[in-house]
Amino acid sequence: MAKIYKTSCFLIVLLTLCIYGNAQQNQQCLKCHGQVFYQYDNEWTGKVDKRPMNPFYHIDSVKMHISVHKEFSCTDCHRPDYETFPHSGELRMEEKYACIDCHGGDDNFAKYNFEGIEQAFMESVHFKANDDKFNCWMCHDPHGYQLALRGQESIKDVVSLSNQMCLDCHTNKFKFGLISDEMPKDIAETHNWLPNQPNHFENVRCIDCHTQVQSDLLVSHKILPKEEALKNCVKCHSANSVLMESLYSHRVKESREESGFINAAILNEGYMIGANRNLALNYVSVILFGMLLIGLLIHFILRLTIKNKK
Amino acid sequence: MSEKLFLYPTWLRVWHALNAIFFLVLLITGISMQYSNPNWILVPFDLAVASHNVSGIIILISYLFYLFFFFTTSNRRHYNIVFKELGKRLAMQIRYYVFGVFKNEEAPYPTSWNMKFNPLQQITYVGVMFVLYPVLIITGIALLFPELIIDNFFGIGGTLLTALLHASTGFLVSMFLIIHLYFATMGATFFANFKSIITGYHEVH
């Protein structure tokens, strides 16, 4: 027992030191990359130069410290040569890791099916149109990625975080320009057919209509061409709402269907015409309506028969 | 030749016609949306939403039109409920509908110039026009502008509660519509009351 206790203490101390060490090392990088402007001693002129940080290389240190990769050292993923400043020009040729390089083939992540995600990604319109130019990091910021769907966030926050990933490119001509010579289209205009557009944008993820639902993935990664996107209202607005297999799939287990509500997972945090039904009220309304019709029919028949006899 | 009373002035008949047409649209599109299903389409969803919204606004305007004439004409006399012995009068009317009508008994409260409604009708019409309709309209406006609705009401979504209230009230008014149509057949002849609401003249029997 004492041995287990000692080993546990040792591991905790080791982990703490490791995280502390990484934080110290990362601090060196964030001194410049965590700032909008960075400064350095110019050995040629003997002066201190102040330069704007390239927005593509800027890292939000607050987001980084709450992200899923917060315990990593920068050089776990980037070459140690980056510890030297000025960085060598050759380093820009560095090949970046993809998600699957760390998460693939690991039993700890098996339930998230990263292999399935990669397969779906390779069938997505993004990959098909751009091949290797389109990688995981185009959507998932490795320096600030947060888990939303599996966390305790409200559906609105999940939707906001998810949609921001799409909007980061589709409303930003600089990021969009990395893979396209065209300007990004106005999202509001391309979706002007959608009734109550702001409501839909706040409560439904882009991917809920723009991907094919995949039961073996928590979040489908097969982004469809725009022509194949879901445009049929009733696919969502019905008791068998497709959102129950996507946006709400992880909360369906908590459904209070037994207490009389269909799609309780949806109504816990919102309301969707056609998808939320109250079973008790449904039964009561059918019974009342049936009784009314039967009562009136009997009354009508009696009116005809008794009066005719007289 | 039976006696005829001019009980339904033009404004009332116009309101009634508008109300009837657009309430039917609301009823059909409302059922279609509430029970929407990819395999069973009563009205296409987008068309149902648009028609329901437009019809709801028309019903609201026509209701305001009705209220204007209600307060500015003598028609409101029909809605003055006398509470003295109301229970007894309601019981007499119910007894007539359940038994008396089959024995060709005289109606206990026949239609007259001063009172076109019997006590049961009066209570029902006041309930529909001044309780159920305002609830339907207010919840309908709230659902048209969901940003007006509070997000959470004692742990339950505000929009869900509003929608439940709207659908339940709509159901009650639909029940009223069926009863209203059936009782309209109990005039001097089967179609006499239907003619009355077109011509304005009620045929006394």
Short mmCIF file of C-alpha atoms in Angstrom, two decimals:
data_model
loop_
_atom_site.label_atom_id
_atom_site.label_comp_id
_atom_site.label_asym_id
_atom_site.label_seq_id
_atom_site.Cartn_x
_atom_site.Cartn_y
_atom_site.Cartn_z
CA MET A 1 0.00 0.00 0.00
CA ALA A 2 2.81 2.35 0.97
CA LYS A 3 4.57 1.49 -2.28
CA ILE A 4 1.50 2.41 -4.36
CA TYR A 5 1.20 5.66 -2.41
CA LYS A 6 4.86 6.52 -3.03
CA THR A 7 4.64 5.63 -6.72
CA SER A 8 1.49 7.78 -7.12
CA CYS A 9 3.13 10.74 -5.40
CA PHE A 10 6.21 10.34 -7.59
CA LEU A 11 4.11 10.26 -10.77
CA ILE A 12 2.07 13.31 -9.73
CA VAL A 13 5.25 15.27 -8.95
CA LEU A 14 6.78 14.14 -12.25
CA LEU A 15 3.69 15.17 -14.21
CA THR A 16 3.56 18.54 -12.44
CA LEU A 17 7.23 19.16 -13.19
CA CYS A 18 6.72 18.10 -16.77
CA ILE A 19 3.75 20.47 -17.28
CA TYR A 20 5.62 23.25 -15.45
CA GLY A 21 8.68 22.61 -17.62
CA ASN A 22 6.57 22.68 -20.81
CA ALA A 23 4.86 25.88 -19.69
CA GLN A 24 8.26 27.48 -19.07
CA GLN A 25 9.52 26.37 -22.47
CA ASN A 26 6.31 27.47 -24.22
CA GLN A 27 6.62 30.84 -22.53
CA GLN A 28 9.74 31.42 -24.60
CA CYS A 29 7.74 30.96 -27.81
CA LEU A 30 4.70 32.88 -26.58
CA LYS A 31 6.86 35.86 -25.71
CA CYS A 32 6.65 36.63 -29.42
CA HIS A 33 3.91 34.36 -30.84
CA GLY A 34 1.49 35.22 -28.05
CA GLN A 35 1.73 38.93 -28.85
CA VAL A 36 0.28 41.10 -31.58
CA PHE A 37 3.66 42.92 -31.69
CA TYR A 38 6.94 41.30 -30.79
CA GLN A 39 10.36 42.77 -30.00
CA TYR A 40 13.89 41.50 -30.45
CA ASP A 41 17.43 42.78 -30.21
CA ASN A 42 18.69 43.58 -33.68
CA GLU A 43 22.34 42.56 -33.56
CA TRP A 44 23.04 44.27 -36.86
CA THR A 45 21.83 47.71 -35.80
CA GLY A 46 22.21 47.30 -32.03
CA LYS A 47 18.64 48.52 -31.58
CA VAL A 48 15.45 46.89 -30.30
CA ASP A 49 13.08 46.26 -33.20
CA LYS A 50 9.30 46.04 -32.78
CA ARG A 51 7.41 44.11 -35.47
CA PRO A 52 3.79 43.04 -36.00
CA MET A 53 3.25 39.29 -35.61
CA ASN A 54 1.92 37.58 -38.73
CA PRO A 55 -1.72 36.81 -37.78
CA PHE A 56 -1.30 33.27 -39.15
CA TYR A 57 1.50 32.66 -36.63
CA HIS A 58 -0.13 34.42 -33.71
CA ILE A 59 -1.26 32.16 -30.87
CA ASP A 60 -3.97 33.08 -28.40
CA SER A 61 -2.23 32.04 -25.19
CA VAL A 62 -5.46 32.09 -23.16
CA LYS A 63 -7.16 29.73 -25.60
CA MET A 64 -4.04 27.59 -25.67
CA HIS A 65 -4.07 27.14 -21.89
CA ILE A 66 -7.64 25.83 -21.93
CA SER A 67 -7.24 23.79 -25.10
CA VAL A 68 -7.03 20.01 -25.32
CA HIS A 69 -3.30 20.22 -26.13
CA LYS A 70 -2.43 22.54 -23.25
CA GLU A 71 0.04 20.16 -21.58
CA PHE A 72 2.21 19.87 -24.67
CA SER A 73 5.44 21.64 -25.30
CA CYS A 74 5.66 23.56 -28.59
CA THR A 75 8.61 21.39 -29.61
CA ASP A 76 6.60 18.22 -29.12
CA CYS A 77 5.06 19.05 -32.48
CA HIS A 78 7.51 21.58 -33.94
CA ARG A 79 11.22 21.01 -34.56
CA PRO A 80 13.56 21.92 -31.65
CA ASP A 81 15.39 24.20 -34.13
CA TYR A 82 12.61 26.74 -33.48
CA GLU A 83 14.24 27.42 -30.11
CA THR A 84 16.80 29.45 -32.03
CA PHE A 85 15.91 32.99 -33.06
CA PRO A 86 15.86 34.24 -35.78
CA HIS A 87 14.28 30.99 -37.01
CA SER A 88 15.93 29.35 -39.96
CA GLY A 89 14.06 29.94 -43.24
CA GLU A 90 14.20 26.22 -43.99
CA LEU A 91 11.92 25.51 -41.03
CA ARG A 92 8.91 26.68 -42.99
CA MET A 93 9.33 23.49 -45.03
CA GLU A 94 8.66 21.45 -41.87
CA GLU A 95 5.97 18.86 -42.42
CA LYS A 96 3.13 19.25 -39.94
CA TYR A 97 1.61 16.38 -38.06
CA ALA A 98 -1.99 15.45 -38.82
CA CYS A 99 -4.42 14.36 -36.07
CA ILE A 100 -4.08 10.73 -37.05
CA ASP A 101 -0.30 10.80 -36.48
CA CYS A 102 -0.84 11.01 -32.73
CA HIS A 103 -4.41 9.81 -32.27
CA GLY A 104 -4.41 6.94 -34.77
CA GLY A 105 -3.85 3.36 -33.62
CA ASP A 106 -4.05 4.35 -29.96
CA ASP A 107 -6.42 2.35 -27.78
CA ASN A 108 -6.97 5.40 -25.58
CA PHE A 109 -8.62 7.17 -28.51
CA ALA A 110 -10.17 4.11 -30.16
CA LYS A 111 -13.72 5.07 -29.13
CA TYR A 112 -13.42 8.35 -31.06
CA ASN A 113 -12.57 6.43 -34.23
CA PHE A 114 -9.91 8.78 -35.61
CA GLU A 115 -9.36 6.31 -38.45
CA GLY A 116 -13.02 6.71 -39.41
CA ILE A 117 -12.67 10.48 -39.15
CA GLU A 118 -9.68 10.42 -41.52
CA GLN A 119 -11.56 8.22 -43.97
CA ALA A 120 -14.60 10.55 -43.88
CA PHE A 121 -12.35 13.60 -44.23
CA MET A 122 -10.76 12.12 -47.35
CA GLU A 123 -14.25 11.73 -48.84
CA SER A 124 -15.14 15.32 -47.98
CA VAL A 125 -15.51 18.04 -50.57
CA HIS A 126 -12.65 19.95 -48.91
CA PHE A 127 -10.13 17.16 -49.38
CA LYS A 128 -11.35 16.11 -52.81
CA ALA A 129 -11.04 19.65 -54.14
CA ASN A 130 -7.69 20.46 -52.55
CA ASP A 131 -5.90 17.20 -51.74
CA ASP A 132 -3.06 17.67 -49.26
CA LYS A 133 -3.46 21.44 -49.28
CA PHE A 134 -6.44 20.93 -47.00
CA ASN A 135 -5.45 19.47 -43.64
CA CYS A 136 -6.96 19.04 -40.19
CA TRP A 137 -5.62 22.39 -39.01
CA MET A 138 -7.63 24.32 -41.58
CA CYS A 139 -10.63 23.79 -39.27
CA HIS A 140 -9.18 22.57 -35.97
CA ASP A 141 -6.82 25.09 -34.46
CA PRO A 142 -4.28 22.82 -32.71
CA HIS A 143 -3.26 25.68 -30.42
CA GLY A 144 -6.75 26.42 -29.16
CA TYR A 145 -8.97 23.43 -29.86
CA GLN A 146 -11.67 22.85 -27.23
CA LEU A 147 -14.03 19.94 -26.84
CA ALA A 148 -17.57 21.20 -27.09
CA LEU A 149 -19.94 18.38 -27.87
CA ARG A 150 -18.55 16.04 -25.23
CA GLY A 151 -18.38 18.78 -22.61
CA GLN A 152 -21.03 20.45 -20.52
CA GLU A 153 -21.54 23.40 -22.84
CA SER A 154 -25.06 24.38 -23.82
CA ILE A 155 -26.15 23.43 -27.33
CA LYS A 156 -25.98 27.11 -28.32
CA ASP A 157 -22.31 27.26 -27.24
CA VAL A 158 -21.58 24.00 -29.06
CA VAL A 159 -23.19 25.44 -32.19
CA SER A 160 -21.27 28.69 -31.86
CA LEU A 161 -17.87 26.96 -31.42
CA SER A 162 -18.56 24.59 -34.28
CA ASN A 163 -19.81 27.22 -36.71
CA GLN A 164 -16.91 29.50 -35.90
CA MET A 165 -14.59 26.86 -37.38
CA CYS A 166 -16.41 27.14 -40.71
CA LEU A 167 -16.82 30.91 -40.59
CA ASP A 168 -13.12 31.42 -39.80
CA CYS A 169 -12.43 30.55 -43.44
CA HIS A 170 -15.74 31.18 -45.18
CA THR A 171 -15.88 34.81 -44.03
CA ASN A 172 -12.14 35.52 -44.12
CA LYS A 173 -10.70 36.22 -47.57
CA PHE A 174 -7.12 35.73 -46.33
CA LYS A 175 -7.71 32.26 -44.91
CA PHE A 176 -10.07 31.34 -47.75
CA GLY A 177 -7.41 32.54 -50.19
CA LEU A 178 -5.01 29.85 -48.96
CA ILE A 179 -6.90 27.27 -50.98
CA SER A 180 -9.03 29.25 -53.41
CA ASP A 181 -8.54 32.03 -55.92
CA GLU A 182 -12.14 33.13 -55.38
CA MET A 183 -13.53 35.39 -52.68
CA PRO A 184 -15.66 33.71 -49.99
CA LYS A 185 -19.37 34.04 -50.73
CA ASP A 186 -21.70 35.96 -48.42
CA ILE A 187 -23.09 33.27 -46.11
CA ALA A 188 -26.31 35.21 -45.40
CA GLU A 189 -26.93 35.56 -49.12
CA THR A 190 -26.25 31.93 -50.01
CA HIS A 191 -28.64 30.89 -47.22
CA ASN A 192 -31.34 33.46 -47.93
CA TRP A 193 -33.83 30.66 -48.63
CA LEU A 194 -33.67 29.66 -44.97
CA PRO A 195 -36.60 31.05 -42.92
CA ASN A 196 -35.65 32.69 -39.59
CA GLN A 197 -32.02 32.64 -40.69
CA PRO A 198 -30.49 34.09 -37.46
CA ASN A 199 -32.39 31.51 -35.42
CA HIS A 200 -31.11 28.66 -37.55
CA PHE A 201 -27.53 29.98 -37.47
CA GLU A 202 -27.63 30.20 -33.66
CA ASN A 203 -29.19 26.82 -33.04
CA VAL A 204 -27.93 24.50 -35.77
CA ARG A 205 -24.38 23.73 -36.80
CA CYS A 206 -23.32 24.25 -40.43
CA ILE A 207 -22.25 20.59 -40.47
CA ASP A 208 -25.73 19.40 -39.49
CA CYS A 209 -26.86 20.21 -43.04
CA HIS A 210 -23.52 20.08 -44.84
CA THR A 211 -22.35 16.61 -43.82
CA GLN A 212 -23.66 13.11 -44.21
CA VAL A 213 -24.60 11.64 -40.82
CA GLN A 214 -22.21 8.82 -39.88
CA SER A 215 -23.39 6.66 -37.01
CA ASP A 216 -19.84 5.51 -36.14
CA LEU A 217 -18.57 9.08 -35.70
CA LEU A 218 -19.54 11.57 -33.02
CA VAL A 219 -19.08 14.37 -35.54
CA SER A 220 -19.37 13.57 -39.21
CA HIS A 221 -16.35 14.77 -41.21
CA LYS A 222 -17.69 14.02 -44.66
CA ILE A 223 -18.46 17.56 -45.77
CA LEU A 224 -20.77 17.38 -48.76
CA PRO A 225 -20.70 19.50 -51.93
CA LYS A 226 -23.19 22.36 -51.60
CA GLU A 227 -25.58 20.69 -54.07
CA GLU A 228 -25.91 17.70 -51.72
CA ALA A 229 -26.46 19.72 -48.53
CA LEU A 230 -29.68 19.06 -46.63
CA LYS A 231 -32.38 21.44 -47.81
CA ASN A 232 -35.47 19.53 -46.75
CA CYS A 233 -37.06 21.20 -43.69
CA VAL A 234 -38.88 18.06 -42.58
CA LYS A 235 -35.63 16.10 -42.21
CA CYS A 236 -35.05 18.14 -39.05
CA HIS A 237 -38.59 19.29 -38.28
CA SER A 238 -40.11 15.89 -37.55
CA ALA A 239 -40.24 13.41 -34.69
CA ASN A 240 -37.45 11.43 -36.39
CA SER A 241 -35.36 14.56 -36.70
CA VAL A 242 -31.98 13.98 -38.29
CA LEU A 243 -30.54 16.21 -35.55
CA MET A 244 -31.16 13.39 -33.10
CA GLU A 245 -28.40 11.49 -34.90
CA SER A 246 -26.05 14.46 -35.14
CA LEU A 247 -26.20 17.56 -32.94
CA TYR A 248 -28.23 15.90 -30.18
CA SER A 249 -26.94 12.35 -30.58
CA HIS A 250 -24.75 12.47 -27.45
CA ARG A 251 -27.64 13.74 -25.33
CA VAL A 252 -30.28 11.36 -26.60
CA LYS A 253 -29.38 8.95 -23.83
CA GLU A 254 -30.57 11.51 -21.33
CA SER A 255 -33.93 11.67 -23.11
CA ARG A 256 -36.96 11.87 -20.88
CA GLU A 257 -39.13 10.09 -23.41
CA GLU A 258 -40.67 7.93 -20.69
CA SER A 259 -42.04 11.03 -18.96
CA GLY A 260 -44.13 11.91 -21.96
CA PHE A 261 -41.88 13.92 -24.24
CA ILE A 262 -40.66 12.87 -27.64
CA ASN A 263 -37.21 14.26 -28.38
CA ALA A 264 -36.71 15.51 -24.82
CA ALA A 265 -33.02 15.98 -25.66
CA ILE A 266 -34.01 18.80 -28.00
CA LEU A 267 -36.53 20.43 -25.73
CA ASN A 268 -34.13 20.46 -22.77
CA GLU A 269 -32.44 23.41 -24.40
CA GLY A 270 -34.68 24.60 -27.16
CA TYR A 271 -37.73 24.00 -29.24
CA MET A 272 -38.10 22.85 -32.80
CA ILE A 273 -41.41 22.86 -34.63
CA GLY A 274 -42.44 19.34 -35.54
CA ALA A 275 -39.69 17.63 -33.53
CA ASN A 276 -40.96 18.27 -30.01
CA ARG A 277 -44.13 16.44 -29.16
CA ASN A 278 -45.77 15.80 -25.85
CA LEU A 279 -47.07 12.24 -25.80
CA ALA A 280 -49.53 12.85 -22.93
CA LEU A 281 -51.06 15.86 -24.70
CA ASN A 282 -51.19 13.90 -27.96
CA TYR A 283 -53.19 11.11 -26.32
CA VAL A 284 -55.49 13.55 -24.48
CA SER A 285 -56.18 15.52 -27.68
CA VAL A 286 -56.93 12.38 -29.73
CA ILE A 287 -59.26 11.03 -27.01
CA LEU A 288 -61.08 14.37 -26.59
CA PHE A 289 -61.44 14.85 -30.33
CA GLY A 290 -62.68 11.28 -30.79
CA MET A 291 -65.20 11.64 -27.96
CA LEU A 292 -66.47 14.90 -29.42
CA LEU A 293 -66.96 13.44 -32.89
CA ILE A 294 -68.68 10.30 -31.53
CA GLY A 295 -70.92 12.44 -29.28
CA LEU A 296 -71.94 14.73 -32.12
CA LEU A 297 -72.51 11.79 -34.46
CA ILE A 298 -74.79 10.07 -31.92
CA HIS A 299 -76.65 13.37 -31.38
CA PHE A 300 -77.07 13.80 -35.13
CA ILE A 301 -78.33 10.25 -35.66
CA LEU A 302 -80.79 10.61 -32.77
CA ARG A 303 -81.97 13.94 -34.19
CA LEU A 304 -82.70 12.30 -37.52
CA THR A 305 -84.25 9.08 -36.23
CA ILE A 306 -86.35 10.36 -33.29
CA LYS A 307 -87.65 13.40 -35.15
CA ASN A 308 -88.52 11.30 -38.21
CA LYS A 309 -90.50 8.87 -36.02
CA LYS A 310 -92.57 11.76 -34.71
CA MET B 1 -93.37 32.35 -43.49
CA SER B 2 -91.08 32.42 -40.49
CA GLU B 3 -89.93 35.64 -38.83
CA LYS B 4 -86.52 37.01 -39.82
CA LEU B 5 -84.19 39.04 -37.60
CA PHE B 6 -81.29 41.10 -38.96
CA LEU B 7 -78.67 39.93 -36.47
CA TYR B 8 -75.50 39.87 -38.53
CA PRO B 9 -74.47 43.31 -39.85
CA THR B 10 -72.06 43.56 -42.78
CA TRP B 11 -68.95 44.18 -40.67
CA LEU B 12 -69.71 41.05 -38.65
CA ARG B 13 -70.22 38.92 -41.74
CA VAL B 14 -67.00 40.22 -43.31
CA TRP B 15 -65.07 39.50 -40.11
CA HIS B 16 -66.70 36.08 -39.80
CA ALA B 17 -65.80 35.13 -43.38
CA LEU B 18 -62.19 36.29 -42.99
CA ASN B 19 -61.89 34.58 -39.65
CA ALA B 20 -63.36 31.32 -40.98
CA ILE B 21 -61.12 31.15 -44.04
CA PHE B 22 -57.87 32.02 -42.29
CA PHE B 23 -58.61 29.96 -39.20
CA LEU B 24 -59.00 26.94 -41.47
CA VAL B 25 -55.64 27.75 -43.08
CA LEU B 26 -54.08 28.08 -39.61
CA LEU B 27 -55.65 24.81 -38.51
CA ILE B 28 -54.48 22.80 -41.53
CA THR B 29 -50.96 24.31 -41.62
CA GLY B 30 -50.68 24.08 -37.82
CA ILE B 31 -51.49 20.34 -37.84
CA SER B 32 -49.13 19.89 -40.79
CA MET B 33 -46.22 21.52 -38.91
CA GLN B 34 -46.95 19.90 -35.55
CA TYR B 35 -47.04 16.41 -37.08
CA SER B 36 -44.57 17.02 -39.90
CA ASN B 37 -43.06 13.85 -41.26
CA PRO B 38 -40.93 13.21 -44.36
CA ASN B 39 -43.22 10.31 -45.29
CA TRP B 40 -46.51 12.12 -44.76
CA ILE B 41 -46.88 15.63 -46.08
CA LEU B 42 -50.16 17.48 -45.61
CA VAL B 43 -48.67 20.83 -46.64
CA PRO B 44 -44.96 21.25 -47.62
CA PHE B 45 -43.18 22.52 -44.50
CA ASP B 46 -41.87 25.81 -45.89
CA LEU B 47 -45.27 26.60 -47.43
CA ALA B 48 -46.98 25.67 -44.15
CA VAL B 49 -44.71 27.99 -42.14
CA ALA B 50 -45.19 30.91 -44.55
CA SER B 51 -49.00 30.45 -44.81
CA HIS B 52 -49.34 30.00 -41.05
CA ASN B 53 -47.42 33.23 -40.40
CA VAL B 54 -49.36 35.24 -43.00
CA SER B 55 -52.75 33.84 -41.89
CA GLY B 56 -51.89 34.52 -38.26
CA ILE B 57 -51.20 38.17 -39.04
CA ILE B 58 -54.47 38.43 -41.03
CA ILE B 59 -56.39 36.85 -38.14
CA LEU B 60 -54.80 39.37 -35.76
CA ILE B 61 -55.83 42.30 -37.98
CA SER B 62 -59.35 40.93 -38.41
CA TYR B 63 -59.58 40.39 -34.63
CA LEU B 64 -58.69 44.04 -34.08
CA PHE B 65 -61.34 44.93 -36.69
CA TYR B 66 -63.83 42.82 -34.72
CA LEU B 67 -62.85 44.47 -31.42
CA PHE B 68 -63.32 47.94 -32.94
CA PHE B 69 -66.92 47.16 -33.94
CA PHE B 70 -67.51 45.26 -30.72
CA PHE B 71 -66.75 48.37 -28.68
CA THR B 72 -68.44 50.86 -31.02
CA THR B 73 -71.71 49.09 -31.83
CA SER B 74 -74.58 47.61 -29.84
CA ASN B 75 -73.50 44.10 -30.85
CA ARG B 76 -71.69 43.75 -27.55
CA ARG B 77 -75.05 43.43 -25.78
CA HIS B 78 -75.03 39.77 -26.78
CA TYR B 79 -71.89 39.21 -24.73
CA ASN B 80 -73.11 40.67 -21.42
CA ILE B 81 -73.17 37.64 -19.17
CA VAL B 82 -75.81 37.78 -16.41
CA PHE B 83 -74.36 35.75 -13.59
CA LYS B 84 -77.57 35.49 -11.56
CA GLU B 85 -78.83 31.90 -11.77
CA LEU B 86 -76.34 31.27 -14.58
CA GLY B 87 -75.83 27.66 -13.48
CA LYS B 88 -79.55 26.96 -13.58
CA ARG B 89 -79.89 28.51 -17.05
CA LEU B 90 -76.88 26.58 -18.35
CA ALA B 91 -78.37 23.36 -16.97
CA MET B 92 -81.69 24.10 -18.73
CA GLN B 93 -79.90 24.71 -22.03
CA ILE B 94 -77.82 21.54 -21.69
CA ARG B 95 -80.97 19.57 -20.82
CA TYR B 96 -82.61 20.94 -23.97
CA TYR B 97 -79.66 19.87 -26.16
CA VAL B 98 -79.50 16.41 -24.56
CA PHE B 99 -83.24 15.63 -24.32
CA GLY B 100 -85.55 18.46 -25.36
CA VAL B 101 -84.33 18.79 -28.92
CA PHE B 102 -85.38 15.20 -29.65
CA LYS B 103 -88.88 15.79 -28.27
CA ASN B 104 -89.39 18.91 -30.39
CA GLU B 105 -89.57 21.01 -27.21
CA GLU B 106 -89.41 24.79 -27.44
CA ALA B 107 -85.86 26.10 -26.97
CA PRO B 108 -85.62 27.58 -23.42
CA TYR B 109 -83.72 30.62 -24.68
CA PRO B 110 -84.76 31.27 -28.30
CA THR B 111 -82.82 33.71 -30.47
CA SER B 112 -84.17 37.26 -30.20
CA TRP B 113 -83.12 40.76 -31.23
CA ASN B 114 -81.82 41.46 -27.73
CA MET B 115 -80.03 38.16 -27.25
CA LYS B 116 -78.92 36.02 -30.15
CA PHE B 117 -77.06 33.57 -27.90
CA ASN B 118 -78.46 31.10 -25.43
CA PRO B 119 -76.57 31.03 -22.06
CA LEU B 120 -74.32 28.14 -23.16
CA GLN B 121 -73.43 29.86 -26.42
CA GLN B 122 -72.84 33.13 -24.62
CA ILE B 123 -70.34 31.59 -22.16
CA THR B 124 -68.62 29.71 -24.98
CA TYR B 125 -68.35 32.71 -27.33
CA VAL B 126 -67.05 34.98 -24.57
CA GLY B 127 -64.50 32.29 -23.65
CA VAL B 128 -63.37 31.82 -27.25
CA MET B 129 -63.31 35.48 -28.29
CA PHE B 130 -61.92 37.03 -25.12
CA VAL B 131 -59.82 34.29 -23.53
CA LEU B 132 -58.71 31.71 -26.11
CA TYR B 133 -58.22 34.11 -29.05
CA PRO B 134 -56.04 36.57 -27.10
CA VAL B 135 -53.94 33.63 -25.77
CA LEU B 136 -53.56 32.26 -29.32
CA ILE B 137 -52.64 35.67 -30.71
CA ILE B 138 -50.15 36.59 -27.97
CA THR B 139 -48.39 33.20 -28.06
CA GLY B 140 -48.48 33.33 -31.87
CA ILE B 141 -46.76 36.72 -31.92
CA ALA B 142 -44.18 35.42 -29.43
CA LEU B 143 -43.43 32.41 -31.65
CA LEU B 144 -43.15 34.71 -34.66
CA PHE B 145 -40.51 36.68 -32.75
CA PRO B 146 -38.91 34.01 -30.52
CA GLU B 147 -36.21 36.44 -29.39
CA LEU B 148 -38.97 38.04 -27.26
CA ILE B 149 -39.45 34.84 -25.27
CA ILE B 150 -37.45 34.21 -22.10
CA ASP B 151 -34.98 31.35 -22.57
CA ASN B 152 -35.76 29.48 -19.42
CA PHE B 153 -38.86 29.32 -17.24
CA PHE B 154 -38.22 27.33 -14.05
CA GLY B 155 -35.91 24.96 -15.91
CA ILE B 156 -38.13 24.51 -18.95
CA GLY B 157 -37.52 26.27 -22.26
CA GLY B 158 -39.69 29.40 -22.64
CA THR B 159 -40.24 28.71 -26.34
CA LEU B 160 -41.38 25.17 -25.59
CA LEU B 161 -43.92 26.40 -23.03
CA THR B 162 -45.17 29.09 -25.42
CA ALA B 163 -45.50 26.54 -28.22
CA LEU B 164 -47.34 24.09 -25.95
CA LEU B 165 -49.77 26.82 -24.88
CA HIS B 166 -50.25 27.93 -28.50
CA ALA B 167 -50.92 24.38 -29.75
CA SER B 168 -53.20 23.50 -26.81
CA THR B 169 -55.25 26.67 -27.21
CA GLY B 170 -55.42 26.08 -30.97
CA PHE B 171 -56.73 22.60 -30.23
CA LEU B 172 -59.48 24.00 -27.95
CA VAL B 173 -60.54 26.54 -30.58
CA SER B 174 -60.58 23.73 -33.18
CA MET B 175 -62.91 21.75 -30.88
CA PHE B 176 -65.08 24.85 -30.70
CA LEU B 177 -65.08 25.06 -34.51
CA ILE B 178 -66.46 21.50 -34.83
CA ILE B 179 -69.16 22.16 -32.20
CA HIS B 180 -69.95 25.53 -33.79
CA LEU B 181 -70.43 23.93 -37.23
CA TYR B 182 -72.58 21.14 -35.82
CA PHE B 183 -74.86 23.44 -33.83
CA ALA B 184 -75.22 25.65 -36.89
CA THR B 185 -77.15 22.77 -38.47
CA MET B 186 -79.77 23.04 -35.72
CA GLY B 187 -81.44 26.15 -37.12
CA ALA B 188 -84.91 26.46 -38.69
CA THR B 189 -83.60 24.10 -41.38
CA PHE B 190 -80.32 22.24 -41.80
CA PHE B 191 -78.74 25.09 -43.77
CA ALA B 192 -80.74 28.05 -42.38
CA ASN B 193 -77.95 29.31 -40.08
CA PHE B 194 -75.34 28.98 -42.84
CA LYS B 195 -77.53 31.18 -45.03
CA SER B 196 -77.97 33.65 -42.13
CA ILE B 197 -74.26 34.35 -41.82
CA ILE B 198 -74.21 35.16 -45.56
CA THR B 199 -77.42 37.22 -45.80
CA GLY B 200 -77.37 38.67 -42.29
CA TYR B 201 -80.96 37.57 -41.54
CA HIS B 202 -81.63 34.95 -38.89
CA GLU B 203 -84.65 32.75 -39.50
CA VAL B 204 -86.59 32.22 -36.25
CA HIS B 205 -88.11 28.78 -35.82
#
